[in-house]
Tab-separated table of C-alpha atoms and ligand atoms in Angstrom:
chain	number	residue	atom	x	y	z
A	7	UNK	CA	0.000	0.000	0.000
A	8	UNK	CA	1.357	3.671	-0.817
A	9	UNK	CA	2.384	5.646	2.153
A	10	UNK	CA	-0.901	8.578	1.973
A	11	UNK	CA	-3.591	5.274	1.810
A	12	UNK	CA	-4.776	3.703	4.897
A	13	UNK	CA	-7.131	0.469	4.271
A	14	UNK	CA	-9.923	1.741	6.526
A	15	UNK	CA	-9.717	-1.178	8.650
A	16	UNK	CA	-11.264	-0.922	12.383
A	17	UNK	CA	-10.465	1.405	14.739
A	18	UNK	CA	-12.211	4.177	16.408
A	19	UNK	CA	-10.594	7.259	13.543
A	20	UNK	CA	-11.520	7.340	9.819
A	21	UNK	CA	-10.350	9.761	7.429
A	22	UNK	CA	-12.357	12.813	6.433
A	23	UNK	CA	-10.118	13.675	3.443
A	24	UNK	CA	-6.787	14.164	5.025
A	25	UNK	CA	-8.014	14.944	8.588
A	26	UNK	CA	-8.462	12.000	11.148
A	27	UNK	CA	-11.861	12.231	12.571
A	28	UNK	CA	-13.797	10.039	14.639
A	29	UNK	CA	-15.732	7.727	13.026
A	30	UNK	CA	-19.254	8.853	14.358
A	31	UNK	CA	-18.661	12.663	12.741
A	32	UNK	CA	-17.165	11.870	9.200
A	33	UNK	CA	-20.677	10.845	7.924
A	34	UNK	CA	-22.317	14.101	8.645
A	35	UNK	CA	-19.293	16.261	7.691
A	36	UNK	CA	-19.836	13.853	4.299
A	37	UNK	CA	-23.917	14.770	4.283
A	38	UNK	CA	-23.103	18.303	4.610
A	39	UNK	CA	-20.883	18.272	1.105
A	40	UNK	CA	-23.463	16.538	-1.044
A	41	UNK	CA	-26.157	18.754	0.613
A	42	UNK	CA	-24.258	21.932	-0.857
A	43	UNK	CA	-23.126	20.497	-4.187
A	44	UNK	CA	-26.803	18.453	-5.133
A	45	UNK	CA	-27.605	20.930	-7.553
A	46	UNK	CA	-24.534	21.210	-9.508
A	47	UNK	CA	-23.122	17.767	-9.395
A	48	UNK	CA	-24.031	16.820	-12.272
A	49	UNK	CA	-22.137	19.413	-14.001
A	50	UNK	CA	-19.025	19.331	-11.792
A	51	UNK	CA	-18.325	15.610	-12.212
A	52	UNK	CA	-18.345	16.901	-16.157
A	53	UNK	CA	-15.925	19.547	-15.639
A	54	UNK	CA	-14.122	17.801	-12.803
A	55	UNK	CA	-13.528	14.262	-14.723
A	56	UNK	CA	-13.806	16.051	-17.967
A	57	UNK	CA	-16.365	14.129	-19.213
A	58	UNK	CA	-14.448	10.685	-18.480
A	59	UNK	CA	-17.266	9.913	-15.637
A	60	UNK	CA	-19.750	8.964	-18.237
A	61	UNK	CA	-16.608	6.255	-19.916
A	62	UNK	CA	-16.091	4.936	-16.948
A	63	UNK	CA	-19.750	4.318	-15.735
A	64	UNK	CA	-20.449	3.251	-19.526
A	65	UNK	CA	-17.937	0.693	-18.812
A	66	UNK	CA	-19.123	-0.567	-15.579
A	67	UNK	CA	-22.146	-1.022	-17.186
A	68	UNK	CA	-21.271	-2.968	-20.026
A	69	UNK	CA	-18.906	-5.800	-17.236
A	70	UNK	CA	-22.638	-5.719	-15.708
A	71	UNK	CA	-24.416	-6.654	-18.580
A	72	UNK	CA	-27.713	-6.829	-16.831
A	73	UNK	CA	-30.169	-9.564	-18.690
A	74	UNK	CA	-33.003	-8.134	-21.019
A	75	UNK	CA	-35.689	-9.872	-19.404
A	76	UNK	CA	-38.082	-8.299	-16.498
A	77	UNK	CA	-37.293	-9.803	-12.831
A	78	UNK	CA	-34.167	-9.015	-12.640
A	79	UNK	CA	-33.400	-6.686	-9.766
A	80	UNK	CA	-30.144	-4.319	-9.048
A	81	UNK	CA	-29.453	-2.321	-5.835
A	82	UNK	CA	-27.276	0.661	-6.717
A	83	UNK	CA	-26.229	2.149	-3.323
A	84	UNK	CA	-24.820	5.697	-3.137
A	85	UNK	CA	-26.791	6.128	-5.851
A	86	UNK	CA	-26.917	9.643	-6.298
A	87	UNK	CA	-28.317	11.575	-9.348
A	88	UNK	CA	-29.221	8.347	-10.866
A	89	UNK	CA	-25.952	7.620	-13.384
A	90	UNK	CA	-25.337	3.812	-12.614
A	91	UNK	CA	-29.272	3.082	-12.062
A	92	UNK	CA	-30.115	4.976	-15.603
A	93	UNK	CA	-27.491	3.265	-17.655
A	94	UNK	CA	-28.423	0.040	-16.374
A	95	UNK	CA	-32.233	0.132	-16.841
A	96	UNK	CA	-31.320	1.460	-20.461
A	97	UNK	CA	-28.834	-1.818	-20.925
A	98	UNK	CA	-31.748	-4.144	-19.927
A	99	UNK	CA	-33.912	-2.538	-22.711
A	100	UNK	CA	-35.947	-1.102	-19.769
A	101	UNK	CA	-36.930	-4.681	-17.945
A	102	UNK	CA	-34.534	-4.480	-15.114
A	103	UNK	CA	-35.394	-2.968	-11.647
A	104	UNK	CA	-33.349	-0.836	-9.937
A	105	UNK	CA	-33.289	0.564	-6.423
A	106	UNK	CA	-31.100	3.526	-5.776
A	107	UNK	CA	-30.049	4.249	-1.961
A	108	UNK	CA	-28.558	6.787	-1.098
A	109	UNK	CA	-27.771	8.903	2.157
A	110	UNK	CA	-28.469	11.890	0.921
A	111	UNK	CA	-31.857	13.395	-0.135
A	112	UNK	CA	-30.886	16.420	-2.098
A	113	UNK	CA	-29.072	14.173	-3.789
A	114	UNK	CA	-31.929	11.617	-4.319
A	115	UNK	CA	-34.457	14.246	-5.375
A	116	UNK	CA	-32.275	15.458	-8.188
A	117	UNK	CA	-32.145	11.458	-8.856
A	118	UNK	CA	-35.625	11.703	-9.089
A	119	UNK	CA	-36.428	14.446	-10.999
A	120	UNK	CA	-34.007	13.287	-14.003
A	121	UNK	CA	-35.385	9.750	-14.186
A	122	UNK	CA	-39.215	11.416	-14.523
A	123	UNK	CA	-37.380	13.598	-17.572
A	124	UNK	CA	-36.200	10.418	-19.092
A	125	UNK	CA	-39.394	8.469	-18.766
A	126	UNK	CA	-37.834	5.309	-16.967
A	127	UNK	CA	-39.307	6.609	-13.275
A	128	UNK	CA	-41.364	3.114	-13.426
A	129	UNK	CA	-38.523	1.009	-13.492
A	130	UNK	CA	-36.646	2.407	-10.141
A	131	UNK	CA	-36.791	3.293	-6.627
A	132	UNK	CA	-35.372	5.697	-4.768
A	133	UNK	CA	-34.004	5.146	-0.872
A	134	UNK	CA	-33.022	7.315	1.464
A	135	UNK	CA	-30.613	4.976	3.704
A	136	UNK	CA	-27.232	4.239	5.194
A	137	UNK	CA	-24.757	1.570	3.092
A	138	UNK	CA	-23.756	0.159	6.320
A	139	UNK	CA	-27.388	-0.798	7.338
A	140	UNK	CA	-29.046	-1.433	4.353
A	141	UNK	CA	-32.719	-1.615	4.651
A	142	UNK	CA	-33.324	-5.101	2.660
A	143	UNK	CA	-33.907	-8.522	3.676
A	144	UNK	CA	-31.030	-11.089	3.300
A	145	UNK	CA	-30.452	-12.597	-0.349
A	146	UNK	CA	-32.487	-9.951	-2.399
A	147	UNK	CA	-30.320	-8.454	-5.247
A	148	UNK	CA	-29.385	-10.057	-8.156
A	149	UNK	CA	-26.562	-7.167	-8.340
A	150	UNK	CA	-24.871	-4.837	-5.887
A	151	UNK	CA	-23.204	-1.357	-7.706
A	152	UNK	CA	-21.562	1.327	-6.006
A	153	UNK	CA	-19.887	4.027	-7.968
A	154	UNK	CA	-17.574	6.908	-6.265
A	155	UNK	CA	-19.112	6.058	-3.199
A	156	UNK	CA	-18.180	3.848	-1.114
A	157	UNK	CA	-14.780	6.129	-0.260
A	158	UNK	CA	-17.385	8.319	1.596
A	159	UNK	CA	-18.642	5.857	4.022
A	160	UNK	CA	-17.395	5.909	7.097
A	161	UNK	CA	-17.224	2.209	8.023
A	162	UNK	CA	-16.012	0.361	4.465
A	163	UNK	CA	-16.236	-3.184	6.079
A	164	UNK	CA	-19.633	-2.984	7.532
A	165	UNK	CA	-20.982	-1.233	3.765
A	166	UNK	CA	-19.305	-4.568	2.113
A	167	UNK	CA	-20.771	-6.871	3.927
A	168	UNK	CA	-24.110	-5.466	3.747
A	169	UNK	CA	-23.326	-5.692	-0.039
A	170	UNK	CA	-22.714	-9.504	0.622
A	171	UNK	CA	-25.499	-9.734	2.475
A	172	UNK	CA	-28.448	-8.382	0.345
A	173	UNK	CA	-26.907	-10.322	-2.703
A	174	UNK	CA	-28.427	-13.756	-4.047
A	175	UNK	CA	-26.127	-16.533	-4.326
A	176	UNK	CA	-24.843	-16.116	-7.993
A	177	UNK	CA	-25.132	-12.120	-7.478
A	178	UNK	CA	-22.578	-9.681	-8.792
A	179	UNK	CA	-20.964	-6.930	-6.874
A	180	UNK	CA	-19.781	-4.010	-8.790
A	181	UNK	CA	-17.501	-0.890	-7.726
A	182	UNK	CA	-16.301	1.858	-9.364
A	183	UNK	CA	-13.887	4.258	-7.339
A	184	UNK	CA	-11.101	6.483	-7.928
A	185	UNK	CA	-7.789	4.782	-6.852
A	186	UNK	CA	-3.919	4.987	-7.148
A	187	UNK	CA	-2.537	6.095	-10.405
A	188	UNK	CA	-0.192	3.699	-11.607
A	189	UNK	CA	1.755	5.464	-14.962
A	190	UNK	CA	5.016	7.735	-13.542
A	191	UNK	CA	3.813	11.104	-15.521
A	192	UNK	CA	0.414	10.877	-15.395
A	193	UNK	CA	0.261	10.248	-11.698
A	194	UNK	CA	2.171	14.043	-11.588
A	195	UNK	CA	-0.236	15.916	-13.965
A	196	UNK	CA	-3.119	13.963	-12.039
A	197	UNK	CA	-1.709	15.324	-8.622
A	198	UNK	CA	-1.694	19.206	-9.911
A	199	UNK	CA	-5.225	18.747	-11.743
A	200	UNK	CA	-6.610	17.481	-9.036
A	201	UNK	CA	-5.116	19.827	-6.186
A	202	UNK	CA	-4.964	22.920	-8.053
A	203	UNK	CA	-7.523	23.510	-10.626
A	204	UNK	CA	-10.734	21.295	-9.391
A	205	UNK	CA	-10.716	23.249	-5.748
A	206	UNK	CA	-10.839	26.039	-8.376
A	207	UNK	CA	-13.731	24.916	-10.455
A	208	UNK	CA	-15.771	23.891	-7.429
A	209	UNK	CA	-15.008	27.658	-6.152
A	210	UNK	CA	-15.837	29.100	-9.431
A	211	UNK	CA	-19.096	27.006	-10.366
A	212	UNK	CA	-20.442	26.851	-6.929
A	213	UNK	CA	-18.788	29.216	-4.785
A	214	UNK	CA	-17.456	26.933	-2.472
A	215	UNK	CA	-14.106	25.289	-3.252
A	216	UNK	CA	-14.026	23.427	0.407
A	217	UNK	CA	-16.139	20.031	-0.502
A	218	UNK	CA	-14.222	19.679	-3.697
A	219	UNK	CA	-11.141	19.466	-1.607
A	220	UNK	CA	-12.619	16.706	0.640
A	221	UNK	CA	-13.411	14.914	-2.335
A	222	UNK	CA	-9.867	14.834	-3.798
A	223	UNK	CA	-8.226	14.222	-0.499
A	224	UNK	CA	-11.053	11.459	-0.246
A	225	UNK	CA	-9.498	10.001	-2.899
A	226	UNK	CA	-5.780	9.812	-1.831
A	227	UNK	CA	-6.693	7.966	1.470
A	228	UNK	CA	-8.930	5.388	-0.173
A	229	UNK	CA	-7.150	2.113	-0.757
A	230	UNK	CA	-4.976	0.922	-3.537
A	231	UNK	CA	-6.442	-1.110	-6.446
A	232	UNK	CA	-5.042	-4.614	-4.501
A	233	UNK	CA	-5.944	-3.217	-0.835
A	234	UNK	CA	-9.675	-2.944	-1.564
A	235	UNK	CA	-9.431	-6.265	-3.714
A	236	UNK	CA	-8.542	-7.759	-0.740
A	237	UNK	CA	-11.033	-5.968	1.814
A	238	UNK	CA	-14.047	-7.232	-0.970
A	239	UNK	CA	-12.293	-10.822	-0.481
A	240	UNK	CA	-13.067	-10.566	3.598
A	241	UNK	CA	-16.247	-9.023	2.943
A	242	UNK	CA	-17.427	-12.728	1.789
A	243	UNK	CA	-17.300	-11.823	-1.484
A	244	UNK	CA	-15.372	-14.234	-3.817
A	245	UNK	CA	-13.309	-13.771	-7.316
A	246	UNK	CA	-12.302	-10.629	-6.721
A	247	UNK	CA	-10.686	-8.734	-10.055
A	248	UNK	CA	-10.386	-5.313	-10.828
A	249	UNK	CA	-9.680	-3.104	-14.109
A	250	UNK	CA	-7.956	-0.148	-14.190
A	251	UNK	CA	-9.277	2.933	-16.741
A	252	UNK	CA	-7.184	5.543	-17.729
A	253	UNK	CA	-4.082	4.579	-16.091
A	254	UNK	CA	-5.498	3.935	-12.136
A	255	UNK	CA	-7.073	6.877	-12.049
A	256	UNK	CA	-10.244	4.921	-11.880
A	257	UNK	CA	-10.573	1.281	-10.826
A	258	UNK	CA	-13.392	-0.983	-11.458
A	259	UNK	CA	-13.661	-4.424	-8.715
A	260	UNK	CA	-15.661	-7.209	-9.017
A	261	UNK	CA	-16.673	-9.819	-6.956
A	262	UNK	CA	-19.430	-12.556	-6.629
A	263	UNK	CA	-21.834	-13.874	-3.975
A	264	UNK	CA	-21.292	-17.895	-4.318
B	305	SAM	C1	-19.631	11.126	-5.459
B	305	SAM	S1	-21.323	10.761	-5.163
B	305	SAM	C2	-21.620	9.422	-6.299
B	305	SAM	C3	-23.001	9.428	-6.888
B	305	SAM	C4	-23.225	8.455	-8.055
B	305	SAM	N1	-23.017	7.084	-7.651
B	305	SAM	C5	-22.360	8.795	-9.231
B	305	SAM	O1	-21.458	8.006	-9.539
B	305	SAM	O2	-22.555	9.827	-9.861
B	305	SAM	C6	-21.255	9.939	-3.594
B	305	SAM	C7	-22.594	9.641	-2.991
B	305	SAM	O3	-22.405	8.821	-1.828
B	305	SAM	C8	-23.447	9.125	-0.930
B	305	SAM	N2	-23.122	8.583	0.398
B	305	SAM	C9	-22.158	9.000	1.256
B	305	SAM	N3	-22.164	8.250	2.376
B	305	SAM	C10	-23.144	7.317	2.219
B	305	SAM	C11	-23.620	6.258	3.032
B	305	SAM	N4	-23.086	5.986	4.218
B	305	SAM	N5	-24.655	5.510	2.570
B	305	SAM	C12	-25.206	5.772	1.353
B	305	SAM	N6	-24.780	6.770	0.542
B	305	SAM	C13	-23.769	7.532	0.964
B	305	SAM	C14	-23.496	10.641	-0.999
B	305	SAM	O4	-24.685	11.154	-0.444
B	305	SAM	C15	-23.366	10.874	-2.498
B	305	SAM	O5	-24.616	10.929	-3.148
């Protein structure tokens, strides 16, 4: 593991971008970002990623390759404005179901609004709950996403085996996350982009630079590509793989309920 990433592992501290916090208060310092940036996230992760969010969830999508036939259900948790849960009720030709949980309900009510706009409000649900106490019964899911979101939760254990938990035997467990850049010169570019000029955007497109900085400190103290592998692995969750897009910057890991 790199010297800045810790593996989130026990204890009474997590990390609320680079400061140690206790574990109770990093959700709510967490709530309090998404509150503020609801409106414009959309936008942001655009000018933030630029554009490269939508190739990356495209391609999470596509590993999924949810079945085209109605019955098939999909939890996508820190679901957000909707991106994973959209795509993949589009993939299925509009038969799959999906629920998307999330924390935050600024967030969930832009979700909302945008999958009324795109007609496919029928085929999804919308949750306002916590990853580490998800609200299902055991053995429910036929597939578990999570997509730049599971580096905000406070207790990364307890949200994976939740994720093991609501799965059916044979069930897939997807997650996208940023993670350790592994190409010499891009890893330097990365660092200034991400330091410099997205604190920058945030200030300029919102007026508040602060929760862009949690979210690229977020990012440095989340766990290497072969860490999280591993913390998926004692989550109960077997086969764990990942793929890297554009050089580490973004890492996809899979894993299956058996
Ligand atoms: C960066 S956004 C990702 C949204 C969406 N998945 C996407 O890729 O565009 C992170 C989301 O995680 C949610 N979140 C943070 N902590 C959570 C928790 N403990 N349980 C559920 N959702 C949480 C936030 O409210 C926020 O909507």
């Amino acid at each position: 593991m790199s010297e800045q990433r810790t593996t989130a592992h026990g204890g009474m501290e997590t990390s609320y971008g680079f400061r140690d916090v206790a574990a109770g208060e990093k959700q709510g310092l967490v709530n309090e970002v998404f509150h503020k940036v609801a409106n414009r996230y959309d936008l942001m992760n655009d000018l933030m990623s630029a554009g490269m969010h939508r190739v990356w969830k495209d391609a999470m999508v596509t590993w999924l390759n949810p079945p085209k036939r109605p019955g098939w259900r999909s939890l996508d948790v820190a679901g957000g404005t909707g991106d994973i849960a959209f795509r993949i009720v589009e993939a299925s030709d509009r038969n799959a179901h999906v629920t998307v949980l999330d924390i935050n309900g600024s967030m969930l009510t832009v979700g909302r609004e945008r999958a009324e706009k795109k007609g496919i409000a029928a085929n999804l649900d919308f949750v306002e709950a916590n990853a580490e106490e998800l609200p299902f019964p055991d053995e429910t899911f036929d597939a578990y996403t999570i997509a730049f979101g599971i580096r905000n939760v406070p207790r990364i254990e307890v949200a994976l085996a939740e994720a093991a938990r609501v799965l059916k035997p044979g069930g897939r467990f997807l997650c996208l996350e940023f993670s350790e850049v592994e190409m010499p010169l891009l890893d330097r570019f990365y660092d200034t982009w991400s330091f410099n000029a997205i604190p920058r955007i945030g200030q300029a497109v919102t007026g508040d630079g602060e929760p862009y900085r949690y979210l690229v400190e977020s990012i440095r103290k989340f766990p290497n590509q072969r860490d999280f592998a591993a913390m998926i692995t004692d989550a109960g969750l077997a086969r764990a793989t990942w793929r890297n897009y554009s050089g580490g910057i973004a890492a996809l890991h899979s894993g299956w309920k058996i």
